[in-house]
Short mmCIF file of C-alpha atoms in Angstrom, two decimals:
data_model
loop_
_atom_site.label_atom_id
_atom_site.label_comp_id
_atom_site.label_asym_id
_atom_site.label_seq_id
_atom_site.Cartn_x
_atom_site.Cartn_y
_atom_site.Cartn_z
CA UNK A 1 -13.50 -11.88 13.58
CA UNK A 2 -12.69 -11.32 9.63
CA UNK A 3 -9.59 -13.61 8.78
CA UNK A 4 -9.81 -12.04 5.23
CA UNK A 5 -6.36 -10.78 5.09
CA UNK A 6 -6.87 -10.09 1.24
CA UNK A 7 -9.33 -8.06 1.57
CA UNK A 8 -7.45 -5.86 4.56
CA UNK A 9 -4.87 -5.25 2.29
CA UNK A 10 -6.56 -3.92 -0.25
CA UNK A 11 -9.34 -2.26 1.63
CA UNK A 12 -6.67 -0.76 4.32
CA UNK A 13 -8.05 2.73 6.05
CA UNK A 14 -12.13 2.25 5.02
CA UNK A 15 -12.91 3.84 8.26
CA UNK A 16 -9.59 4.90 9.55
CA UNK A 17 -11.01 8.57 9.61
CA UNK A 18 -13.80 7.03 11.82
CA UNK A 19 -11.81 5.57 14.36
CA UNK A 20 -9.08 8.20 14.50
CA UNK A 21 -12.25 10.97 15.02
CA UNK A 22 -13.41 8.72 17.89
CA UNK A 23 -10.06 7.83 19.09
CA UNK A 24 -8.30 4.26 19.27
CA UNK A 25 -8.89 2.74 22.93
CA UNK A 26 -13.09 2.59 23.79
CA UNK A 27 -12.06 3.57 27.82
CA UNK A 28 -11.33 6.86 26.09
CA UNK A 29 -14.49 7.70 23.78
CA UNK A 30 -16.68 7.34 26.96
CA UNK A 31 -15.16 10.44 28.62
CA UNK A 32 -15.34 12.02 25.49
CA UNK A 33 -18.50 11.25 23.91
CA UNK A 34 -21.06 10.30 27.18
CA UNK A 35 -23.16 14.00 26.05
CA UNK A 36 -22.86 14.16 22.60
CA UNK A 37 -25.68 12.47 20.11
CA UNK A 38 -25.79 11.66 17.19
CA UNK A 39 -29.23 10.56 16.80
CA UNK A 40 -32.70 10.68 18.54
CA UNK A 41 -35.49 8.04 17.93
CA UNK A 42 -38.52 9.05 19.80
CA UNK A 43 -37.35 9.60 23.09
CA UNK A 44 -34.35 7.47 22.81
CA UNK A 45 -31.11 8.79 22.05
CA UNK A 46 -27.86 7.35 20.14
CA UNK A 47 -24.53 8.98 21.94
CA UNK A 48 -21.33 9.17 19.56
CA UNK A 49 -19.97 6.18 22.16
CA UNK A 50 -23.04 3.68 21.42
CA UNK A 51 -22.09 4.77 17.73
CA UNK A 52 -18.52 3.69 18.18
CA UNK A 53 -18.85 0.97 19.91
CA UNK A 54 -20.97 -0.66 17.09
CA UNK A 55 -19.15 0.35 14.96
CA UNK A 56 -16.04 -0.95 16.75
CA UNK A 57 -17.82 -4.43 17.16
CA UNK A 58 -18.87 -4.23 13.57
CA UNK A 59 -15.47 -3.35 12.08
CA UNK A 60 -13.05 -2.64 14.34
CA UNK A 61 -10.61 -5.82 13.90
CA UNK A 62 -10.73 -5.19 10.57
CA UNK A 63 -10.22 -1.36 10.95
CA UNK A 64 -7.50 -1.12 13.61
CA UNK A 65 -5.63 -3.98 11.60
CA UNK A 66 -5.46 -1.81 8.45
CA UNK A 67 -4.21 1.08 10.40
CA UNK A 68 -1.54 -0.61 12.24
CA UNK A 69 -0.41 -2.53 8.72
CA UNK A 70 -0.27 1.17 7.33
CA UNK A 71 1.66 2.34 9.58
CA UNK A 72 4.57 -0.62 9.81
CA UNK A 73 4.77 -0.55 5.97
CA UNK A 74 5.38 3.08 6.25
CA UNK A 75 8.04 2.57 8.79
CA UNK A 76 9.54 0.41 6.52
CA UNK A 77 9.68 2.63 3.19
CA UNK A 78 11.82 5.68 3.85
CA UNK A 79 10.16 6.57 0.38
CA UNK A 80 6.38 6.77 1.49
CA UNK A 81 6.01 10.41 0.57
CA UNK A 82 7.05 9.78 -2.89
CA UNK A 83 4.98 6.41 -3.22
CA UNK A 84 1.67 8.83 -1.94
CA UNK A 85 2.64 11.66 -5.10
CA UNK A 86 2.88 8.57 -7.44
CA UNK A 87 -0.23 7.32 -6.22
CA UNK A 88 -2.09 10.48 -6.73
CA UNK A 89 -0.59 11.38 -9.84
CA UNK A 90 -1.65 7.65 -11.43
CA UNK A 91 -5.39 8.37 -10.21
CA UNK A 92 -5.46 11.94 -11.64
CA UNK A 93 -4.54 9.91 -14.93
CA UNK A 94 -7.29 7.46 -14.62
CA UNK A 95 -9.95 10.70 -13.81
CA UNK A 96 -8.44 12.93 -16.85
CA UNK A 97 -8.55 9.34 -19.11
CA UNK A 98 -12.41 8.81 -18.08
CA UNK A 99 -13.57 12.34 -18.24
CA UNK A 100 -13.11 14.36 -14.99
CA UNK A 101 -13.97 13.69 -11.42
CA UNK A 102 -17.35 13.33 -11.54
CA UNK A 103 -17.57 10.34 -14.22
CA UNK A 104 -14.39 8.94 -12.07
CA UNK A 105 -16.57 8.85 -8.60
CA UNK A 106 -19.73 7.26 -10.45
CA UNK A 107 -17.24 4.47 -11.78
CA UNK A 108 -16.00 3.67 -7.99
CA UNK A 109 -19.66 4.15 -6.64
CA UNK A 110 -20.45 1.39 -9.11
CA UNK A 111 -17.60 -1.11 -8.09
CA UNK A 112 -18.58 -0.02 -4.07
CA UNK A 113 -15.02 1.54 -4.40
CA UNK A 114 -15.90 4.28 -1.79
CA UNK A 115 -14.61 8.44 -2.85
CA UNK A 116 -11.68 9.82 -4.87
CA UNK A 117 -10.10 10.22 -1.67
CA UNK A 118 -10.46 6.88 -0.43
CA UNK A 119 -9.61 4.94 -4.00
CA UNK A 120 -6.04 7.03 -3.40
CA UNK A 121 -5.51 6.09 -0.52
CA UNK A 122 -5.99 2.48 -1.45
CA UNK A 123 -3.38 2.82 -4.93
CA UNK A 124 -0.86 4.41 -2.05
CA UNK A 125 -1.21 1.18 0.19
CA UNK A 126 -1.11 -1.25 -2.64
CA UNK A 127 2.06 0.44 -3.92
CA UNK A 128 3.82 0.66 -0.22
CA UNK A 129 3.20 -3.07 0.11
CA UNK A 130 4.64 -3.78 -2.81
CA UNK A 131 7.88 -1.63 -2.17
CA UNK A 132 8.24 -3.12 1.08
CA UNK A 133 7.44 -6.71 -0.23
CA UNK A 134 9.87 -5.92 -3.06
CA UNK A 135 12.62 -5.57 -0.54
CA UNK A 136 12.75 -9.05 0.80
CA UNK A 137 13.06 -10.83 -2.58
CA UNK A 138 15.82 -12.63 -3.49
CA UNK A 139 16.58 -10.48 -6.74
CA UNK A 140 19.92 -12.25 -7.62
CA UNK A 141 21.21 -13.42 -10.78
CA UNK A 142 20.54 -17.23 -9.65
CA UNK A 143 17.41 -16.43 -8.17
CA UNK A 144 15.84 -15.03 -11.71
CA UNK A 145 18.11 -17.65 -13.62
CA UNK A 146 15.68 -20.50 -11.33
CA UNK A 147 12.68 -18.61 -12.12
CA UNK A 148 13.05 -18.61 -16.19
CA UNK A 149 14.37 -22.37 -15.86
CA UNK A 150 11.53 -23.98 -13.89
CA UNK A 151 8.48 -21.24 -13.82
CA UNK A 152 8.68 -19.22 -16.34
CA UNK A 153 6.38 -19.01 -19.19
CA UNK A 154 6.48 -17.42 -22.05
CA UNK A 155 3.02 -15.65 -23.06
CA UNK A 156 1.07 -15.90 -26.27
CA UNK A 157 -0.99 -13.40 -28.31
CA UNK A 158 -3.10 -13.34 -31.01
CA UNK A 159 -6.30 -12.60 -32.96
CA UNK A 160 -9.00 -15.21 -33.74
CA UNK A 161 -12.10 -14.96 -36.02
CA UNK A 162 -14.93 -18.00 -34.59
CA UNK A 163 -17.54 -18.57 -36.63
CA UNK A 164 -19.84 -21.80 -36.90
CA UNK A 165 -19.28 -24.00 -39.64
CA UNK A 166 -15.93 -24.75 -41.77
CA UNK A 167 -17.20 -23.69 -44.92
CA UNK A 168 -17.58 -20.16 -43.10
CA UNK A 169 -14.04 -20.16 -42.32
CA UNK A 170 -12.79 -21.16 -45.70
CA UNK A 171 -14.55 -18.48 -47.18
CA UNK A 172 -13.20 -16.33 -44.76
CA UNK A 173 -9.29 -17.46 -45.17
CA UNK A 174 -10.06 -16.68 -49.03
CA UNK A 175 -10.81 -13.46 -48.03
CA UNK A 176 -7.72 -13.15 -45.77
CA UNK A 177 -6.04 -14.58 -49.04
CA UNK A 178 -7.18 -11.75 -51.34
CA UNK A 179 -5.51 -9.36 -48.78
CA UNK A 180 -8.33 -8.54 -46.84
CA UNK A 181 -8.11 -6.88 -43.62
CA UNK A 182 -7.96 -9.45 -40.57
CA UNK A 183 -9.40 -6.77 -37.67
CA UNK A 184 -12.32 -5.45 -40.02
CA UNK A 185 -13.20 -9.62 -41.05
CA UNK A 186 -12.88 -10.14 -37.58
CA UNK A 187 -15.22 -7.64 -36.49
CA UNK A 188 -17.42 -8.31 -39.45
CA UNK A 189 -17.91 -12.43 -38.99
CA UNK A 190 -16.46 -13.52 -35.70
CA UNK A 191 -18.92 -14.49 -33.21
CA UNK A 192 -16.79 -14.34 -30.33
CA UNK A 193 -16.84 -11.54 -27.53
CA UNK A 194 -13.53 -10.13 -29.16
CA UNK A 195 -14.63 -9.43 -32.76
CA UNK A 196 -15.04 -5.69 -31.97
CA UNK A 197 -11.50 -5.69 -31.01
CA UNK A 198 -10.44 -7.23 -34.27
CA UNK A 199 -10.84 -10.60 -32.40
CA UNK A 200 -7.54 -9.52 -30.38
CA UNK A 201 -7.17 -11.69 -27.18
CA UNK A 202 -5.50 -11.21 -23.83
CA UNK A 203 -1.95 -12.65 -23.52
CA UNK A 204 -2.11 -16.38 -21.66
CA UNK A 205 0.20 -18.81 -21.39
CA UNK A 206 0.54 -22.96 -22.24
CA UNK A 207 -2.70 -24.44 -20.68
CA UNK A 208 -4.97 -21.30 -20.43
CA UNK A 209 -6.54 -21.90 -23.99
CA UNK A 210 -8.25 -25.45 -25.73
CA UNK A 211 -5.72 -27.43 -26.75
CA UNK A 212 -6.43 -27.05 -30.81
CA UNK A 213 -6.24 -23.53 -30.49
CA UNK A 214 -2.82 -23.52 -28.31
CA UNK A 215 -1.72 -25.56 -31.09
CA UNK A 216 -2.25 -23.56 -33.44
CA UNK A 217 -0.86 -20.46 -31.94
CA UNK A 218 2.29 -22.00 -31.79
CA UNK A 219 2.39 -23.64 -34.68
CA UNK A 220 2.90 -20.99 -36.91
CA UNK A 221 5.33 -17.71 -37.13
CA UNK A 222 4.52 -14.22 -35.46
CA UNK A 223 2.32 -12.71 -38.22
CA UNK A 224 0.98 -15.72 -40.15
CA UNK A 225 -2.79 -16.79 -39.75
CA UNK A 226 -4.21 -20.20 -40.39
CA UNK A 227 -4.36 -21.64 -43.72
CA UNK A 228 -6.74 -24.32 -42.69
CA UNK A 229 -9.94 -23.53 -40.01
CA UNK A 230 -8.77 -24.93 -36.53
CA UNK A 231 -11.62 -26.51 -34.77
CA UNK A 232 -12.22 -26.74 -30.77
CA UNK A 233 -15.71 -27.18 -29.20
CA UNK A 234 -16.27 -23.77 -29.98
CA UNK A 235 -16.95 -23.93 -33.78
CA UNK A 236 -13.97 -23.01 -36.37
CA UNK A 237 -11.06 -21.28 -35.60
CA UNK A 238 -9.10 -18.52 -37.86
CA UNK A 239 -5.76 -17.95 -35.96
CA UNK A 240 -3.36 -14.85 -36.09
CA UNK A 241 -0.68 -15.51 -34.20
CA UNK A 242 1.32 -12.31 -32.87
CA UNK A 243 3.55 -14.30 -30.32
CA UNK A 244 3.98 -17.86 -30.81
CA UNK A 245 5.28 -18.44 -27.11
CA UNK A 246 8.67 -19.36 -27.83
CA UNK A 247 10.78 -19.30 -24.94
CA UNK A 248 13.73 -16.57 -26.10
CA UNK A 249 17.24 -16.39 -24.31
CA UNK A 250 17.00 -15.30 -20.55
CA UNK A 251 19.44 -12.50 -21.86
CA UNK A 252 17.35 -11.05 -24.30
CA UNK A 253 14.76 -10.65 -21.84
CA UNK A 254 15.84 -10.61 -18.54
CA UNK A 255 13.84 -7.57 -17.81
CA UNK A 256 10.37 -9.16 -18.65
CA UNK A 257 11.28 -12.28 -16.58
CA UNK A 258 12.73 -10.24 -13.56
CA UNK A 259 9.26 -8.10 -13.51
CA UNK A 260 7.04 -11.37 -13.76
CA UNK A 261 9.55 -13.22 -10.88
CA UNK A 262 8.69 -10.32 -8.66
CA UNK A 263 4.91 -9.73 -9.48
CA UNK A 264 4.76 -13.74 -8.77
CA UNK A 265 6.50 -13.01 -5.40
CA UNK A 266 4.24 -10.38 -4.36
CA UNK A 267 1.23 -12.15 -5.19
CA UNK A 268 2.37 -15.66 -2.87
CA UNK A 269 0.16 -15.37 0.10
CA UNK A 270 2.77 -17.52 2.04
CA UNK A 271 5.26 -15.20 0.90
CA UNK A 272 3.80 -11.89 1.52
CA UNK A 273 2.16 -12.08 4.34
CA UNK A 274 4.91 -14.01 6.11
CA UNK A 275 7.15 -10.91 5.70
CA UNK A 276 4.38 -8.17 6.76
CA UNK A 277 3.83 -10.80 10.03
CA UNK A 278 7.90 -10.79 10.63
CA UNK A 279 7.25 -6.73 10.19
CA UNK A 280 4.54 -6.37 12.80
CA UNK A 281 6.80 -8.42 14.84
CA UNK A 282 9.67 -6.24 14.65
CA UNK A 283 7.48 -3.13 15.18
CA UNK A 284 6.62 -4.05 18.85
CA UNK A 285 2.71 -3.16 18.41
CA UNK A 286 0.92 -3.01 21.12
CA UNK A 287 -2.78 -3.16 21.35
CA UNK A 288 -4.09 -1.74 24.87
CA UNK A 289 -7.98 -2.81 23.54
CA UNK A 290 -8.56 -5.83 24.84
CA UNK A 291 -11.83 -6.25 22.87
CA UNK A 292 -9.16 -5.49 19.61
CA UNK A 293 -6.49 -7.48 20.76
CA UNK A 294 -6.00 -9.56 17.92
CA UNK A 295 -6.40 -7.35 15.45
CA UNK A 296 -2.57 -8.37 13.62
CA UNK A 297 -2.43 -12.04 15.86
CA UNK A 298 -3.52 -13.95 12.47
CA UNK A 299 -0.26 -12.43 10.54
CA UNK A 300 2.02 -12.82 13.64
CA UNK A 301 0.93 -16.51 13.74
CA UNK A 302 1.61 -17.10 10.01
CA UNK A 303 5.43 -15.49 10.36
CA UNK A 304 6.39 -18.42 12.43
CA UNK A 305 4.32 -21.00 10.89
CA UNK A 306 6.43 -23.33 8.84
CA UNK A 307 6.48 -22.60 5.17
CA UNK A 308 4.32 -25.89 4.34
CA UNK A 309 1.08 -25.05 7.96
CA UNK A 310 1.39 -21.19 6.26
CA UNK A 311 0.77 -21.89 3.14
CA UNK A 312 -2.40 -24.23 4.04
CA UNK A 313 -3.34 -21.46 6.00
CA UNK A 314 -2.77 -18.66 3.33
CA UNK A 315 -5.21 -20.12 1.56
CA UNK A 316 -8.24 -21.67 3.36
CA UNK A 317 -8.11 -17.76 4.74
CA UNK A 318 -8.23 -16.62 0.82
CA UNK A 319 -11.01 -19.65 0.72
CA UNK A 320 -13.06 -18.43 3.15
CA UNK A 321 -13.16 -15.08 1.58
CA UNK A 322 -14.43 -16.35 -1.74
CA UNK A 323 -17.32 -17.90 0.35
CA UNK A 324 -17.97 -14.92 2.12
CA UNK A 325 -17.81 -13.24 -1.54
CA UNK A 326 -20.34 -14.90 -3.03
CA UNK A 327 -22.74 -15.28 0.16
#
């Protein structure tokens, strides 16, 4: 059976439609289905039950898990109807942004995203597990005081034109001198991916870049760009630094720190799925398939694993689905 609880979360109700056409509990679809086919081969014949039934063996842990985790976060979010408008409203953005419908389902036919319909349905999940996650953190004063003292880290941006050789540089920080533009030089010299972007990066934090070039981030104020090329194993470095990283009062952003303590929350494994295992717990399921029944067992066993055996197990589960990934 999958352990891949990742990929159940975010891949909740794939072929819930499936299973709720054919009904829940096999002894059923027999009495249902034993006339009806869906298929002739020659003179063989493939009932809606054989169909099922692979399909059951195929997916259904996987499947009946994502239903019943759909329906215990809904019973735990009094708001689910508003979290499903949200969820469709944000996805009519991302099909107006791209160019209609039709552009949007060729973009999630590319990523193997399934239809419109089913890419909602996954936003809606992602968002009710987060709610319901959101609940059970510790979103006191002290607890987001601990966070910015001992994990929080401040991110840095900026702009970089890489070129080869320092004399390249120099020429180029003569330019920037002269009061040339830094995105069109950028775009015009830099031989990194981000030049058409006016070498802009993506925010990271202390450890995420080469040393020299953290350095030199920080080592100058938001808006100033290196007099001097900085060199890493890349070639030469001309640095714009936007935000140096320095780590401002908790009180002048508490907000940004309270949003990244949460996101971290919600993304621990050993945190998260610990509470949706307590959840399922507390929900009394019942499975009366005994070929399905343990679809949720792996999450009820990690709600009363000790913090330290959950966490080990947290993640040779996320381990094993990077393997099965890339096989």
């Amino acid at each position: 059976r999958s352990s891949d609880l990742r990929t159940t979360l975010n891949r909740m109700m794939a072929f819930a439609s499936v299973l709720v056409l054919s009904g829940a509990v096999a002894n059923t679809a027999s009495v249902v289905y034993a006339q009806d086919n869906v298929a002739t081969v020659g003179d063989q014949t493939i009932t809606k039950e054989d169909l099922y039934n692979q399909m059951k063996k195929d997916a259904g842990l996987v499947t009946l898990r994502s239903m019943i985790l759909q329906k215990v976060l809904e019973m735990n979010a009094p708001n689910a109807a508003d979290i499903k408008k949200k969820a469709e409203e944000e996805v009519a953005k991302q099909i107006e942004k791209v160019g209609g419908e039709e552009k949007f389902q060729e973009l999630l036919t590319y990523q193997k995203l399934g239809s419109v319909e089913d890419f909602k349905n996954q936003i809606y999940i992602r968002n009710l597990f987060n709610e319901v996650v959101s609940k059970q953190i510790d979103q006191s004063d002290a607890a987001i005081e601990d966070y910015y003292n001992n994990t929080y880290q401040p991110k840095m941006e900026a702009q970089h034109i890489l070129v080869d050789t320092e004399e390249e540089a120099k020429d180029i920080i003569s330019k920037l001198d002269a009061g040339e533009n830094f995105d069109e030089l950028a775009k015009t010299y830099s031989k990194d991916g981000s030049a058409q972007q006016g070498g802009l990066l993506s925010p990271f934090t202390s450890g995420q870049m080469v040393k020299e070039f953290e350095d030199g981030v920080k080592g100058q104020a938001n808006g100033e760009y290196t007099k001097t090329p900085v060199k890493s194993k890349f070639g030469y470095h001309i640095i714009k630094t936007i935000n140096n990283g320095e780590k401002k009062p908790l009180a002048d952003i508490k907000d940004d720190v309270k949003k990244e303590y949460l996101d971290s929350k919600i993304k621990d494994q050993k945190f998260s799925y610990k509470i949706i295992g307590k959840l399922i717990e507390a929900a009394k399921v019942q499975i009366d398939d005994a070929d399905l029944k343990d679809a949720v067992k792996e999450l009820v066993d990690l709600a009363n694993q000790p913090d330290d055996v959950s966490s080990s197990s947290s993640e040779a589960s996320s381990e094993s689905s990077s393997e099965s990934s890339s096989n």
